[in-house]
CSV table of C-alpha atoms in Angstrom, one decimal:
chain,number,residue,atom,x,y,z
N,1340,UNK,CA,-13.9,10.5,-16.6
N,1341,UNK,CA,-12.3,7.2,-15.6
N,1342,UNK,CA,-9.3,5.4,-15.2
N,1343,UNK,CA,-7.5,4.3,-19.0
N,1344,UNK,CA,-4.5,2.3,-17.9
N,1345,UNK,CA,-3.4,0.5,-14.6
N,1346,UNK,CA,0.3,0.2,-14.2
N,1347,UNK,CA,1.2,-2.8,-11.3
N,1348,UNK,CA,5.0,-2.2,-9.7
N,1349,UNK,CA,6.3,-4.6,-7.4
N,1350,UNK,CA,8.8,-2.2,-5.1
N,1351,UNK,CA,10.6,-5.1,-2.8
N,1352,UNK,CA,9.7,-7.7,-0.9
N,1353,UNK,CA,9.4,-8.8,2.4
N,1354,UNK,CA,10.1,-12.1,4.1
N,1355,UNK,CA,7.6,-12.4,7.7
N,1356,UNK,CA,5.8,-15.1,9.5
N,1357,UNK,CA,2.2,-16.1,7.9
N,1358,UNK,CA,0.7,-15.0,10.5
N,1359,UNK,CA,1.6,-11.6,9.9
N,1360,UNK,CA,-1.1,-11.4,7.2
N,1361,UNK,CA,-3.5,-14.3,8.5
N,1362,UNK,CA,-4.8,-14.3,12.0
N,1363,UNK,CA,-4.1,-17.5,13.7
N,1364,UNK,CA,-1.8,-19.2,11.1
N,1365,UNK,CA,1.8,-20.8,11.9
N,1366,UNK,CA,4.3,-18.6,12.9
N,1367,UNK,CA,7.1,-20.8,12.1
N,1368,UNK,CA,5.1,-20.9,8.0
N,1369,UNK,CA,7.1,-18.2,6.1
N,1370,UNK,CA,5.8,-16.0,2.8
N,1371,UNK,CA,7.8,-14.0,1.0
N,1372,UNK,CA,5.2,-11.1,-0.1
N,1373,UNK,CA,5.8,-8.6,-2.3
N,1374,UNK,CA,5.4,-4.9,-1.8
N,1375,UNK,CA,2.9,-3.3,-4.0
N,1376,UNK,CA,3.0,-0.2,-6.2
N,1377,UNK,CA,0.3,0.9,-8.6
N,1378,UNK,CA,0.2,4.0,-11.4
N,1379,UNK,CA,-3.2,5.2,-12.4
N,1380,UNK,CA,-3.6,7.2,-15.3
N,1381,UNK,CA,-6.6,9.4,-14.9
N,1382,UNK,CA,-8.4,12.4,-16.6
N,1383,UNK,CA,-6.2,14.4,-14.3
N,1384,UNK,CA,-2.4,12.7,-15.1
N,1385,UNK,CA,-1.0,9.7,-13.3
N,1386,UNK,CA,-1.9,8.9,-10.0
N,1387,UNK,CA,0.6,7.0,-7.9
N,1388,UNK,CA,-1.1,4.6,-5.1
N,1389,UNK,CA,1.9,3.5,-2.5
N,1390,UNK,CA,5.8,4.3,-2.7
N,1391,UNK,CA,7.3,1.2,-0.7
N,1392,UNK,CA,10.5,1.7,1.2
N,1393,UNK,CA,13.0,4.3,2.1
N,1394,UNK,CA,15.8,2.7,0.8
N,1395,UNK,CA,18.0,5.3,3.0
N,1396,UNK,CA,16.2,3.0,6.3
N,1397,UNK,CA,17.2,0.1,4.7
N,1398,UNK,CA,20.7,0.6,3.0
N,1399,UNK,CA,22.2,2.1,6.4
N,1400,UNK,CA,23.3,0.0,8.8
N,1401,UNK,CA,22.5,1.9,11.9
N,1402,UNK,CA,19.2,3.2,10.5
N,1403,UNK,CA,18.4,-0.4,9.2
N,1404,UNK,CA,18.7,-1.7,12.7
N,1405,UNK,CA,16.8,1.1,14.1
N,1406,UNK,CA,13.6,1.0,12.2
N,1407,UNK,CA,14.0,-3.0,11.2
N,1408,UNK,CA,14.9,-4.3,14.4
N,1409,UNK,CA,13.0,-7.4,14.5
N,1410,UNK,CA,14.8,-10.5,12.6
N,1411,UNK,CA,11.8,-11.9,12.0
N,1412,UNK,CA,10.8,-9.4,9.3
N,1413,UNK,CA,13.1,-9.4,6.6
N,1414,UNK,CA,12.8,-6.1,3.8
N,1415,UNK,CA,14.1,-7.1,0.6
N,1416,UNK,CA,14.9,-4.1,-2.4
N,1417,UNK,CA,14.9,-5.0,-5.7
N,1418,UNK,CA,18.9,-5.5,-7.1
N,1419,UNK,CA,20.4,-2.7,-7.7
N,1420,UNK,CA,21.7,0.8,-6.0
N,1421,UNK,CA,19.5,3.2,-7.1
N,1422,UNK,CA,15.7,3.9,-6.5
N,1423,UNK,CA,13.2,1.2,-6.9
N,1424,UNK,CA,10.5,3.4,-7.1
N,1425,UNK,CA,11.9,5.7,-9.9
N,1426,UNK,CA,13.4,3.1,-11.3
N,1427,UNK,CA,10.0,0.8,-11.8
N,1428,UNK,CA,8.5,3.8,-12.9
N,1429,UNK,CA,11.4,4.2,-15.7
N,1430,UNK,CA,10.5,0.9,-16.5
N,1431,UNK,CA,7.5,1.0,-17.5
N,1432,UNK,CA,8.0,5.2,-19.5
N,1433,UNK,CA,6.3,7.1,-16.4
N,1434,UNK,CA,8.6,10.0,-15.1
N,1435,UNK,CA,8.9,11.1,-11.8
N,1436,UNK,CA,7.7,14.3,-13.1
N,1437,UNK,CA,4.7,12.7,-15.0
N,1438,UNK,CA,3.3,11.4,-11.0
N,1439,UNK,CA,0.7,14.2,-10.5
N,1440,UNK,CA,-0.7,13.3,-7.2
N,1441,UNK,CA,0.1,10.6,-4.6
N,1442,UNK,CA,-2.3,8.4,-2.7
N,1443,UNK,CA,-1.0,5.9,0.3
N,1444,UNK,CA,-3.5,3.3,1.8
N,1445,UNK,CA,-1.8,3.9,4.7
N,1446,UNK,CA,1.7,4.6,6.7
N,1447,UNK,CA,3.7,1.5,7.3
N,1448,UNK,CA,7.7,1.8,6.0
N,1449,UNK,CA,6.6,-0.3,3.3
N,1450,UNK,CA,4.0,2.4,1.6
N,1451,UNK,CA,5.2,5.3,2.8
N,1452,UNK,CA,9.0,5.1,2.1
N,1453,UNK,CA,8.8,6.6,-1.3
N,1454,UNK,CA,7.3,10.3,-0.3
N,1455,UNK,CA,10.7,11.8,-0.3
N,1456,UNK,CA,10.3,11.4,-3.9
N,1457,UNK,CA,7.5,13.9,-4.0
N,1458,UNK,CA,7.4,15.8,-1.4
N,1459,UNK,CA,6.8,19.6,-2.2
N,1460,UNK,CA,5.9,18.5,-5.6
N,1461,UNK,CA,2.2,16.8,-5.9
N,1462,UNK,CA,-0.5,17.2,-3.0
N,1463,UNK,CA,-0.8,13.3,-0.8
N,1464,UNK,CA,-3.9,11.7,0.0
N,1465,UNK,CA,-4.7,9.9,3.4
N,1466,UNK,CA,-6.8,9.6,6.0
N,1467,UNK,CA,-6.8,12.1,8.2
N,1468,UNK,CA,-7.0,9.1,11.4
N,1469,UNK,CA,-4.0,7.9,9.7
N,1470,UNK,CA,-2.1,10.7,9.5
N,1471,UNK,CA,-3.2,12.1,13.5
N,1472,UNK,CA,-2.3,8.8,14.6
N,1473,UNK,CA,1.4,8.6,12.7
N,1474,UNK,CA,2.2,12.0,13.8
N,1475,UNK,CA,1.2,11.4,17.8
N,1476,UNK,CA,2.3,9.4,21.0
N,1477,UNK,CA,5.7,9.0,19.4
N,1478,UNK,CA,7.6,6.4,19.7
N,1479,UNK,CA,4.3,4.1,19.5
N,1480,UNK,CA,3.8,4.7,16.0
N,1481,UNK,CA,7.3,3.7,15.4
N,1482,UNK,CA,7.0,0.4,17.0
N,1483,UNK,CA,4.1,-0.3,14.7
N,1484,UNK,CA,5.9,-0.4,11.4
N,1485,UNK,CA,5.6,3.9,10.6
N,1486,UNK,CA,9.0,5.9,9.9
N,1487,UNK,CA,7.9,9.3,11.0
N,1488,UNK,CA,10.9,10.7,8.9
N,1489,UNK,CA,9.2,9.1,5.7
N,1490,UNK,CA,5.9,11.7,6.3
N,1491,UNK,CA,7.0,14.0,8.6
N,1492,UNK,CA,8.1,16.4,6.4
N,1493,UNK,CA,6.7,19.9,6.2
N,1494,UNK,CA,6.7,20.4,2.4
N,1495,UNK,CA,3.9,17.6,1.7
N,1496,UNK,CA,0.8,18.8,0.6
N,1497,UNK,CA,-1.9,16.5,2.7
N,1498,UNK,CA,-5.2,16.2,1.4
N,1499,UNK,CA,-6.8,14.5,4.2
N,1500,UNK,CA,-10.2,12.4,3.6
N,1501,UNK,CA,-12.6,11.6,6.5
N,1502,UNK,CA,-14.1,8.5,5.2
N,1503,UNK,CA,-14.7,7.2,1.5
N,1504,UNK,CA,-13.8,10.3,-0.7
N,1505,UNK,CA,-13.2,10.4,-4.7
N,1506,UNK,CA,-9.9,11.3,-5.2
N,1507,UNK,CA,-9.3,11.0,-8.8
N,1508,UNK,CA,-11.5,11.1,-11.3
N,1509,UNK,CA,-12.5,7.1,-11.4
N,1510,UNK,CA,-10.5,6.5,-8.0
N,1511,UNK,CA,-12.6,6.3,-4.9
N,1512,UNK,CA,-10.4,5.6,-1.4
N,1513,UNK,CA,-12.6,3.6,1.0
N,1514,UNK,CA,-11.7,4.1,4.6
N,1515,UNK,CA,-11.0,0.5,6.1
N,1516,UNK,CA,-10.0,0.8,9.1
N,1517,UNK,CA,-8.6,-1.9,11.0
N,1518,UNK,CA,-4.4,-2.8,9.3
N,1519,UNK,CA,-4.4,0.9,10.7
N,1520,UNK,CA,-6.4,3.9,12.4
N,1521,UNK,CA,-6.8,5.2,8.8
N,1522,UNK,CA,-6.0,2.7,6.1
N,1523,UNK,CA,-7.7,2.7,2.8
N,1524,UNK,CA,-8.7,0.9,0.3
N,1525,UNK,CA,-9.7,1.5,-3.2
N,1526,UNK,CA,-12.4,1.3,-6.0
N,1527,UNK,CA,-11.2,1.8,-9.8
N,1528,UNK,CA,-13.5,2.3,-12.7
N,1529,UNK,CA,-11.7,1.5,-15.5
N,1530,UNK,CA,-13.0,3.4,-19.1
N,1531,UNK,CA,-14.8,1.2,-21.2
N,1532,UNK,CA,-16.2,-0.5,-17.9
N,1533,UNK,CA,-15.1,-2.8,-15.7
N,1534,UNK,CA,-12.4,-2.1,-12.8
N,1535,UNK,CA,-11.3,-3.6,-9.5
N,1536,UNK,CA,-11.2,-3.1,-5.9
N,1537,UNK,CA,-8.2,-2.9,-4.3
N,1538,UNK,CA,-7.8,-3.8,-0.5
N,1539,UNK,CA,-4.3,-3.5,0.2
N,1540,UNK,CA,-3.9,-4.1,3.7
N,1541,UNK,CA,-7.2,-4.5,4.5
N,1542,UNK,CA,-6.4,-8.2,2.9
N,1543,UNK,CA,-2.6,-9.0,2.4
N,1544,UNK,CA,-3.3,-12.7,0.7
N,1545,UNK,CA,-6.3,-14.8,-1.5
N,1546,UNK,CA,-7.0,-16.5,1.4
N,1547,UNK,CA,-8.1,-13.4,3.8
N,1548,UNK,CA,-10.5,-12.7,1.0
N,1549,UNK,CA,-12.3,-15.9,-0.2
N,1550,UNK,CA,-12.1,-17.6,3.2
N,1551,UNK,CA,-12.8,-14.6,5.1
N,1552,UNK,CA,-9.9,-15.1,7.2
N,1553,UNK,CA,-9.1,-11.9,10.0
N,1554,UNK,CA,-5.4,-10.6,8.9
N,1555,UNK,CA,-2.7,-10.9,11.0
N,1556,UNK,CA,-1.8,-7.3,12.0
N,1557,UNK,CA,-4.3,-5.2,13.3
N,1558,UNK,CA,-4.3,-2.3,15.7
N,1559,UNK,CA,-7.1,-1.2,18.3
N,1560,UNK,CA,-9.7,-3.4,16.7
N,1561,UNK,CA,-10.5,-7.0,16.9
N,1562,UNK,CA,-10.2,-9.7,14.4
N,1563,UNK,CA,-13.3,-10.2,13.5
N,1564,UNK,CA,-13.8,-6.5,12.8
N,1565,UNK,CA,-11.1,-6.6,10.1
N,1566,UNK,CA,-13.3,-9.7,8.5
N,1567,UNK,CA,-16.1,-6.9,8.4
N,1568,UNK,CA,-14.0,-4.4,6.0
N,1569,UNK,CA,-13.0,-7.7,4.2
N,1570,UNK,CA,-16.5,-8.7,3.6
N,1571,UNK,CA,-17.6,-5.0,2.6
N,1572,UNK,CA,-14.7,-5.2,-0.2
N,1573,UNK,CA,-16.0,-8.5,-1.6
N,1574,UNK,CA,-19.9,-6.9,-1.1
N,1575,UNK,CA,-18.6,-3.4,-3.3
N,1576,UNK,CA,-16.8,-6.2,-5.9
N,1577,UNK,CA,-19.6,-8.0,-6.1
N,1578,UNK,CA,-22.0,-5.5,-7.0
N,1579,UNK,CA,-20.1,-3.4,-9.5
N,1580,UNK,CA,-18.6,-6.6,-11.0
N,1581,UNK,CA,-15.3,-6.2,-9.8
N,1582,UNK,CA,-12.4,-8.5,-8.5
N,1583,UNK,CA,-11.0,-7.7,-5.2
N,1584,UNK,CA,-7.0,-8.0,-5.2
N,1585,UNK,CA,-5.2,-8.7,-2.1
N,1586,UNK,CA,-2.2,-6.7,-1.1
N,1587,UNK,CA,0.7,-8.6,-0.6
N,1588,UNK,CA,-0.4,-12.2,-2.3
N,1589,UNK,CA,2.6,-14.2,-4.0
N,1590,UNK,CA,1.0,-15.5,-6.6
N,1591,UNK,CA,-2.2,-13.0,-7.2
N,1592,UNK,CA,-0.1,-10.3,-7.3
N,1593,UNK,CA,2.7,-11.0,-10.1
N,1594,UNK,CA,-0.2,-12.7,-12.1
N,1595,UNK,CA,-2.2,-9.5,-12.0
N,1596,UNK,CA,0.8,-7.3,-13.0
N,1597,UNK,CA,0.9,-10.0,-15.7
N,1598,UNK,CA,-2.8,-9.4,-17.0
N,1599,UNK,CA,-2.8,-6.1,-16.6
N,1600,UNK,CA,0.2,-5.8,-18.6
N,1601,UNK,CA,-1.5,-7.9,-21.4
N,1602,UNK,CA,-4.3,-5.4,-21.2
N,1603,UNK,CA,-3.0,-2.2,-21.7
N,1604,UNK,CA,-0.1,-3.2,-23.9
N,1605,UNK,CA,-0.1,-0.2,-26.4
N,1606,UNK,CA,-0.9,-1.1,-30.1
């Protein structure tokens, strides 16, 4: 079994320095990047990979200046007052209640945000680093982008992966360390052939991945360690065929909701 249809959301946005995502670029350089969402539909039901924000963080004032203190990263929701997440997944037919597991690259406000949604209700995949290290040393965590109220939460049923684990049937999470103690990336095999690798973090932008540029944010590695899981990606892509899609790229990423649009548009 493999993966019949890939569904790209885009959850919000987030305007931050370039050198947030590329080691070494201008500070002053802006990119407004958008923040990723992807549906899965397996052999096993519709795998969600990434929630984006807790719009409760961002809607509050006093919570928003808690968690976002920094005016130099700017979190963007999509219009509206409801719930990005369920309301991209309405937008394309997928229910809430159709979502039949969770899988989250890794912890940061931006990926994590939408667990509330489906918490006591469809077991989680992570790392198990990623999760040790987001539940310890408090408030350290915190002041590296994770919300411990968007995964602290004693209904969610963890599945925890040490290393590169098959999680679906046709999804396989690669640890990449590096963005994070336990980020991952991931491997899709699409039916019929084909399929992509997708980095998230592990390469916000294009550039990171065909210049081999060291991302910007990185935590108890070195830069050129996270070239290393960039250059694994594009080795894994290259031998199975498959393009490897940045994370949080501009232009890649609205052009690839585009084409995958185009290619599983329903006849």
């Amino acid at each position: 079994m493999t993966v019949s249809r890939i569904i790209a959301l885009t959850l919000g946005w987030e305007d931050l320095p370039k050198s947030a995502s590329v080691h070494g670029a201008s500070r002053t350089e802006r990119v407004r990047e958008p923040v990723p969402g992807l549906l899965l539909e397996t052999g096993d039901g519709w795998l969600l990979l990434d929630t984006g924000f807790n719009t409760a963080l961002l809607r509050d004032p006093a919570l928003r200046r808690r968690f976002y203190p920094s005016p130099n990263y700017q979190p963007e929701l999509p219009p509206g007052s409801g719930e990005p997440l369920l309301e991209a997944l309405d937008a394309v037919g997928v229910a809430a209640a159709d979502v039949t597991a969770v899988a989250l690259s890794h912890l940061h406000v931006d990926h994590a945000g939408g667990l509330k949604h489906f918490a006591g209700r469809v077991p989680v995949h992570v790392q198990r680093a990623e999760l040790d290290y987001g539940l310890a040393d408090h408030p350290e965590p915190e002041r590296y982008s994770m919300a411990r109220i968007d995964y602290d939460d004693p209904r969610i049923d963890w599945r925890l992966a040490d290393g590169d684990v098959e999680i679906a049937p046709g999804v396989t999470a690669l640890l990449t360390a590096g963005h994070t103690p336990g980020h991952q990336s991931f491997v899709i095999d699409l039916a019929g052939g084909g399929g992509y690798v997708f980095a998230c973090d592990a390469a916000d932008l294009t550039e990171n991945i065909t210049a081999e540029r060291a991302i910007g944010s990185f935590l108890n590695v070195t830069p050129s360690q996270t070239v290393d899981q960039i250059r694994r990606l594009k080795d894994i892509g290259a031998r199975r065929g498959y393009p490897v899609i940045p994370g949080h790229d501009p232009v890649a990423w609205p052009a690839l909701t585009a084409e995958l649009a185009d290619r599983f548009r329903p006849h």
